[in-house]
Short mmCIF file of C-alpha atoms and ligand atoms in Angstrom, two decimals:
data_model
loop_
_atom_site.label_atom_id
_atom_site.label_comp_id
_atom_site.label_asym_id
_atom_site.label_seq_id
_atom_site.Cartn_x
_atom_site.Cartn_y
_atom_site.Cartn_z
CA UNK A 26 24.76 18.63 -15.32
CA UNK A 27 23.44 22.11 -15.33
CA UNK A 28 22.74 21.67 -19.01
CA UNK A 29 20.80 18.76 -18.43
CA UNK A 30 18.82 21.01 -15.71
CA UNK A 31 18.36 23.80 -18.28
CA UNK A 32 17.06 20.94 -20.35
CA UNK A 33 14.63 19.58 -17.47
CA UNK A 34 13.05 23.27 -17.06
CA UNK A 35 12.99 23.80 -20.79
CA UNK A 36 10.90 20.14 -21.48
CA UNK A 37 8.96 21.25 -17.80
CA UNK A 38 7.64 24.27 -20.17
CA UNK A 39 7.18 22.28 -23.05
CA UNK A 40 5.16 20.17 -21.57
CA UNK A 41 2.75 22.63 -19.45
CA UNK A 42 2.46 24.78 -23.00
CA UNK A 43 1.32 21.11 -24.77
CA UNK A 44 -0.99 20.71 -21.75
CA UNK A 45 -2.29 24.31 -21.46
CA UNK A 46 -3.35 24.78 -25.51
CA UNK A 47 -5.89 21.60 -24.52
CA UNK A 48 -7.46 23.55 -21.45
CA UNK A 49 -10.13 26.07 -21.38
CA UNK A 50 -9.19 27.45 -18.12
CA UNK A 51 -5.67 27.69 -15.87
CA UNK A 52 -6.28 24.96 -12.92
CA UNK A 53 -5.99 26.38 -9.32
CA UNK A 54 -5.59 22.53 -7.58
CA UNK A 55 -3.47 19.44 -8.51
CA UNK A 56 -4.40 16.33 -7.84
CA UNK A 57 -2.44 12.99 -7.74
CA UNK A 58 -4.40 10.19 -7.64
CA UNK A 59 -3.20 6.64 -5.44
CA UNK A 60 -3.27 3.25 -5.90
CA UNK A 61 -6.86 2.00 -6.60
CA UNK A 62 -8.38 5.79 -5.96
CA UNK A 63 -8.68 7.18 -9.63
CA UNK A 64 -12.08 7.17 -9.33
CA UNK A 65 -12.74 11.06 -8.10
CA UNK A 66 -11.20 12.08 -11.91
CA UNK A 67 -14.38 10.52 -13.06
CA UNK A 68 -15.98 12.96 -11.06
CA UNK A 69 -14.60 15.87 -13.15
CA UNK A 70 -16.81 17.95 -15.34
CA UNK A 71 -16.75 19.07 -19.25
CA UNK A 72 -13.14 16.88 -18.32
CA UNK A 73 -9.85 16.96 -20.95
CA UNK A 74 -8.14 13.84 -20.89
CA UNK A 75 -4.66 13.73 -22.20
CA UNK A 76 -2.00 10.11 -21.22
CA UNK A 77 0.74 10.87 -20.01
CA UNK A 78 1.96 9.44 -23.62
CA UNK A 79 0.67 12.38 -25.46
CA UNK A 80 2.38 15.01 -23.62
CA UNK A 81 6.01 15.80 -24.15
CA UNK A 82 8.40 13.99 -21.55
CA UNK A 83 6.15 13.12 -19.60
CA UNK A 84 7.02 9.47 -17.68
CA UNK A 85 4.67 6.72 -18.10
CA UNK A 86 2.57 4.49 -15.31
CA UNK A 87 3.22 0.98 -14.93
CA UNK A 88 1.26 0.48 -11.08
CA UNK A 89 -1.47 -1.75 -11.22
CA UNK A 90 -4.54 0.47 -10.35
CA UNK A 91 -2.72 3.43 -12.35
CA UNK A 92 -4.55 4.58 -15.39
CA UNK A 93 -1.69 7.05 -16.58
CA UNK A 94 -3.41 10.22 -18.22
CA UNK A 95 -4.21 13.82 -16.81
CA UNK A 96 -7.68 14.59 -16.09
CA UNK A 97 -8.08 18.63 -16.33
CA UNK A 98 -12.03 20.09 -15.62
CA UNK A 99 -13.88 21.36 -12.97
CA UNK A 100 -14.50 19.70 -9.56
CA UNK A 101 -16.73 21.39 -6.71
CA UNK A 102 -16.92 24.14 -8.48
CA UNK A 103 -13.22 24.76 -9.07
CA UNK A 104 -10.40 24.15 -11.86
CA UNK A 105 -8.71 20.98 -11.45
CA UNK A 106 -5.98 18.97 -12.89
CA UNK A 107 -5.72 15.50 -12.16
CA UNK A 108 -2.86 12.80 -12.82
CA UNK A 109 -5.06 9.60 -12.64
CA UNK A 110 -1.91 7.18 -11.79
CA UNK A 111 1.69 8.65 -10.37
CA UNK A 112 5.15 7.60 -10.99
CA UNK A 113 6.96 5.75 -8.37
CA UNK A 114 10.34 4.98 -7.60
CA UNK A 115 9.97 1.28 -7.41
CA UNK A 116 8.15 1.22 -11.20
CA UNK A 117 12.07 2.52 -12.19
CA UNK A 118 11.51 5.97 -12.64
CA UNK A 119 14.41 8.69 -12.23
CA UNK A 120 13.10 10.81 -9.06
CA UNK A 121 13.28 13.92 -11.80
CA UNK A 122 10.35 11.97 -13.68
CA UNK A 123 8.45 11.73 -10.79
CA UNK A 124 8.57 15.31 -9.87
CA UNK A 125 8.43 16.56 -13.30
CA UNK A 126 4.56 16.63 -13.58
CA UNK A 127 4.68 19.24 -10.04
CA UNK A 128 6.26 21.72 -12.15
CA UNK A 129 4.53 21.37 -15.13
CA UNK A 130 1.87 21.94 -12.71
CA UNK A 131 3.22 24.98 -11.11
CA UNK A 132 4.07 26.22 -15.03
CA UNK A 133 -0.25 25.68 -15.20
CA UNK A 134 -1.01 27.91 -12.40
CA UNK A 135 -1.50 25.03 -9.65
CA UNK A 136 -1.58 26.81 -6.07
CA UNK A 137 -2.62 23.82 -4.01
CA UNK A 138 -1.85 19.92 -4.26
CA UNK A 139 -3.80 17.40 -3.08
CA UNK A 140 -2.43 13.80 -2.87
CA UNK A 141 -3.96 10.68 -2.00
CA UNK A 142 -2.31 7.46 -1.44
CA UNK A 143 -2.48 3.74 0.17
CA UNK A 144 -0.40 2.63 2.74
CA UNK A 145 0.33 0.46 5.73
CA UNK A 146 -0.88 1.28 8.92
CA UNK A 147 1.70 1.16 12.00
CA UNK A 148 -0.35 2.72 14.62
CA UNK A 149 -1.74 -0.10 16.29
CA UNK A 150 -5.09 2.47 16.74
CA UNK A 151 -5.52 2.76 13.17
CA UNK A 152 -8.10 -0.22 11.42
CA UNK A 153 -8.15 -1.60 8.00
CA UNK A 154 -10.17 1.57 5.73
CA UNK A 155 -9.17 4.02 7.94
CA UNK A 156 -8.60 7.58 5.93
CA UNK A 157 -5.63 9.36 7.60
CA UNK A 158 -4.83 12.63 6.72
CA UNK A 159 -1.19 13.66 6.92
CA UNK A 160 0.33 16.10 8.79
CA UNK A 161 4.12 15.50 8.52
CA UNK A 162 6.48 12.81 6.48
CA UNK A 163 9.49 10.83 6.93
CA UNK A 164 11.78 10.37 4.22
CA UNK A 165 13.32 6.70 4.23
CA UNK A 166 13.45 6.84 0.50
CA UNK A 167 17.16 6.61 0.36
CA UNK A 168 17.68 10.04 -1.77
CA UNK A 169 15.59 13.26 -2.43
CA UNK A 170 13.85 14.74 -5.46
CA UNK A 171 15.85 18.03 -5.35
CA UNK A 172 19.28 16.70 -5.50
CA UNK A 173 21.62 18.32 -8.60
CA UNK A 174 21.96 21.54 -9.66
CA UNK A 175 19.34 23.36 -8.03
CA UNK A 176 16.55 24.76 -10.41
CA UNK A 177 16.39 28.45 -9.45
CA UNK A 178 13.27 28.83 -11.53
CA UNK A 179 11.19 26.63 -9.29
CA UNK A 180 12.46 27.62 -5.82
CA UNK A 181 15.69 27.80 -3.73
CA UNK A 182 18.29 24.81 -3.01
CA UNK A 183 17.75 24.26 0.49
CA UNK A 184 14.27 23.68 0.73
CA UNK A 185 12.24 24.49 3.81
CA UNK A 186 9.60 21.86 4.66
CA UNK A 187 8.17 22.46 8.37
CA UNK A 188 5.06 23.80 6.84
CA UNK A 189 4.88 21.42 3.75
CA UNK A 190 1.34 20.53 4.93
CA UNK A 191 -0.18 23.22 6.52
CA UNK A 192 -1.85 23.67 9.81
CA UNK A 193 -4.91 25.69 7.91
CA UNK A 194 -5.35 23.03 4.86
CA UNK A 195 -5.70 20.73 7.15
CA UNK A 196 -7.98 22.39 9.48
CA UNK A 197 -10.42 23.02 6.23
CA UNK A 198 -10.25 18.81 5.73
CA UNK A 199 -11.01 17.97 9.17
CA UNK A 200 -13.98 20.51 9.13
CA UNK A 201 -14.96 19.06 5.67
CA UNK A 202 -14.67 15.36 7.47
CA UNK A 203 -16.71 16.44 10.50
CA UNK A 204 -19.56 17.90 8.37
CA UNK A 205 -19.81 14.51 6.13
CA UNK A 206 -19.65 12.60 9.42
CA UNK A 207 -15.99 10.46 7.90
CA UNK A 208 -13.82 9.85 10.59
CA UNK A 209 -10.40 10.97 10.00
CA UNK A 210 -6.94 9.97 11.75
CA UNK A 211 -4.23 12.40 11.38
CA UNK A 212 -0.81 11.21 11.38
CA UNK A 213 3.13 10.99 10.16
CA UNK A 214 3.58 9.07 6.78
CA UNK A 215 7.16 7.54 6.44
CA UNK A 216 8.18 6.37 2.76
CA UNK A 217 10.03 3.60 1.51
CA UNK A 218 10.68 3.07 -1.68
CA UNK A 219 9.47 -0.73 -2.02
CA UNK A 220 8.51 -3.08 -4.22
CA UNK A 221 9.14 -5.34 -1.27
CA UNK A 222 6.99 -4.65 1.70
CA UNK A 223 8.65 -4.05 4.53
CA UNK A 224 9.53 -6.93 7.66
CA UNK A 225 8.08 -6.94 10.32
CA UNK A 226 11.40 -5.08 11.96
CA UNK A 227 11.29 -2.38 9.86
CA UNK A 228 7.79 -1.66 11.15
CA UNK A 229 8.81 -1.83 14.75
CA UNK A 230 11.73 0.38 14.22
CA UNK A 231 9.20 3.02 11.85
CA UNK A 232 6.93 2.84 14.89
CA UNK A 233 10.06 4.06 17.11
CA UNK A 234 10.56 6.51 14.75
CA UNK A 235 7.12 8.52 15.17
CA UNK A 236 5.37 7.18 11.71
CA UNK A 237 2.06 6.53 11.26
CA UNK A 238 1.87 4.79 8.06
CA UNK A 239 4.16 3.72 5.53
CA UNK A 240 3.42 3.69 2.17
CA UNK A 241 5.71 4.03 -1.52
CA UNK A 242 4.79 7.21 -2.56
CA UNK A 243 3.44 11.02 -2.34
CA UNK A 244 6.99 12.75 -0.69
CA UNK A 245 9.17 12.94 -3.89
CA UNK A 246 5.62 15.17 -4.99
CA UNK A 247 5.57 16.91 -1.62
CA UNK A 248 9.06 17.53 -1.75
CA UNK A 249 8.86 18.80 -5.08
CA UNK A 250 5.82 21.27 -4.09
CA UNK A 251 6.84 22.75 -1.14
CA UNK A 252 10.10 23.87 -3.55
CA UNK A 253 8.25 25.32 -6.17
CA UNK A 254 5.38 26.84 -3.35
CA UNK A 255 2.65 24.49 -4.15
CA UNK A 256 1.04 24.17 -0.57
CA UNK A 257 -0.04 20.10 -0.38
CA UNK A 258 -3.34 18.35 1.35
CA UNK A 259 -2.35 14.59 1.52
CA UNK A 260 -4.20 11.77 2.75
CA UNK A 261 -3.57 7.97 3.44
CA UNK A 262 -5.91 5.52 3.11
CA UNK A 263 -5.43 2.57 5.14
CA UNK A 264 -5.35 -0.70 2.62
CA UNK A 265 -4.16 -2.92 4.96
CA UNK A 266 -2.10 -3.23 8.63
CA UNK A 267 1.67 -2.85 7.94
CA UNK A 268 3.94 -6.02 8.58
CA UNK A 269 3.42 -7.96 11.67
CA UNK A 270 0.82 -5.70 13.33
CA UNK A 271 -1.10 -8.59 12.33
CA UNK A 272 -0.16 -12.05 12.08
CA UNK A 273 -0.98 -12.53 8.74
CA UNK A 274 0.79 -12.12 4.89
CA UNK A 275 0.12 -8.63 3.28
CA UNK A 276 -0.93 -9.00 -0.65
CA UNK A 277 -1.33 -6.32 -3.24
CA UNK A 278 -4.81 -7.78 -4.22
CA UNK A 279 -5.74 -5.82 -0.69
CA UNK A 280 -4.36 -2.78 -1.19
CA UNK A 281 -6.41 -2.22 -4.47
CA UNK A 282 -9.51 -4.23 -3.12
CA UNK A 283 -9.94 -1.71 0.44
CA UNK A 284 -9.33 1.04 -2.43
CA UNK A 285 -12.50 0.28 -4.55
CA UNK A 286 -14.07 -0.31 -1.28
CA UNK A 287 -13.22 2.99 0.53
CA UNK A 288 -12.05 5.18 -2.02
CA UNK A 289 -15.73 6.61 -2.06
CA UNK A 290 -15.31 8.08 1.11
CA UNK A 291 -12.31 9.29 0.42
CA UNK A 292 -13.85 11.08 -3.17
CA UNK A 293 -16.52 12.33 -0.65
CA UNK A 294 -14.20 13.97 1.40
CA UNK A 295 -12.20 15.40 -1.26
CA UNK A 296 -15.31 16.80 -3.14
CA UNK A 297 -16.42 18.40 0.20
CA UNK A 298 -13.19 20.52 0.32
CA UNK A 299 -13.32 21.40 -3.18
CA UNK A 300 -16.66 23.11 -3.36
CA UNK A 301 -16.69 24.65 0.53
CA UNK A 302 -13.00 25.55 1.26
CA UNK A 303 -10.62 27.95 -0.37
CA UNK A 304 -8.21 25.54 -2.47
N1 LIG B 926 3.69 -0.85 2.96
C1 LIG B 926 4.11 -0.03 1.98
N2 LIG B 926 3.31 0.51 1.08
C2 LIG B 926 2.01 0.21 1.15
C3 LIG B 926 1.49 -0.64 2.14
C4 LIG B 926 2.38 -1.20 3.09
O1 LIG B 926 1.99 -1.96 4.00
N3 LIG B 926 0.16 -0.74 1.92
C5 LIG B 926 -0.12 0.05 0.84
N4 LIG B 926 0.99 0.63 0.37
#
């Protein structure tokens, strides 16, 4: 086992060295990129695009609405790198695959994370489009990124996450959101680790449970940051009302469809923070 880890944080190196001979410049923020809201990487300037293919042991995409490559460039202003399409745990990947591009971020120079995703809102105050920006998680994933050996080289074993999203971050997006005139929720995201959306139960019991949203995605990453001491801006865009909030059948088609529609804002908002706050 601790070879194997040896091995993780040796390919975690090989990788960010493959990645870092293609860039001009060390990137400052991360980005990961959710379902149907690739678009921003589009946004990127004089960008280097690399699939996730190309670079050593790096995990592929599968999602629909996942285009699987890093987008590295500047954005507002500031050095970016961008992973156009995550892992998740439902698509099959090892949680170590899904965390693995956070520290070959870290290895880059990445200081700050931001993560966007799509997920089901629970709060019966939330609406369809909504852009929610998150201020604390629940894990309901079933296991955690940082189980094993620990990996001394990115951070300690026990982890401490009460400030994995931070108070001041997410002061600078609400700011950012006022000035653009967005309206922005702020809640707790609880993960699951899908494919099957959950029953109608399940989102009663969630709603007991303080979340927000629910959505299958973005804490294995925040997890993985707050160990190495990436600090993490995450938002949730609201694709669709989570089971039995309304009484109607919840499709993928959706989820991607309220992306295209409202991913724009979200892109706004992101661009806003870039090139006026201190990321
Ligand atoms: N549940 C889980 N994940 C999701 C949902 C949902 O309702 N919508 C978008 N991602």
């Amino acid at each position: 086992m601790d070879k194997c880890n040896d091995l993780r944080a040796a390919w975690a190196r090989e990788a960010a060295a493959y990645v870092a001979a293609r860039l001009p410049e060390p990137p400052r923020t991360g980005m990961i990129l959710g379902s149907g809201l690739g678009g921003i990487a589009e946004r990127i300037e004089s960008p280097t695009v690399i699939p996730y293919r190309e670079i050593p042991h790096f995990a592929c995409s599968t999602a629909p609405g996942h285009a699987g490559r890093l987008v590295a460039g500047r954005l507002g202003g500031r050095p970016v790198v961008c992973m156009q399409g995550r892992l998740h745990r439902y698509e099959g990947h090892e949680m170590a695959d899904i965390i693995f591009p956070i520290r070959v971020m870290k290895l880059l120079g990445v200081q700050t994370l931001i993560v966007t995703n799509a997920a089901g809102g629970i709060n019966t105050g939330f609406q369809v489009g909504d852009l929610m920006l998150i201020a604390d998680h629940i894990n309901l994933m079933g296991t955690n990124p940082l189980i094993g050996p620990n990996e001394e080289d990115f951070g300690p074993r026990f982890c401490d996450m009460s400030y994995a999203y931070p108070a001041a971050l997410r002061k600078t997006a609400r700011e950012a959101a006022d000035r653009l005139g967005i309206p922005l929720q702020e809640g707790v995201y609880l993960a699951v680790t899908g494919p099957s959306f959950e029953t109608p139960a399940e989102i009663r019991a969630f709603r007991t449970l303080g979340a927000d949203a629910v959505g299958m995605s973005t804490v294995p990453e925040v997890i993985a940051a707050s160990h190495c001491g990436i600090q993490v801006l995450a938002f949730s865009l609201i694709t669709n009302m989570a089971a039995g909030v309304l009484d109607q059948k919840l499709t993928e088609e959706e989820v991607i469809e309220i992306g295209a529609q409202k991913g724009a804002q979200l892109q706004a908002l992101i661009l806003e923070i870039l090139a006026h706050g201190e990321l």
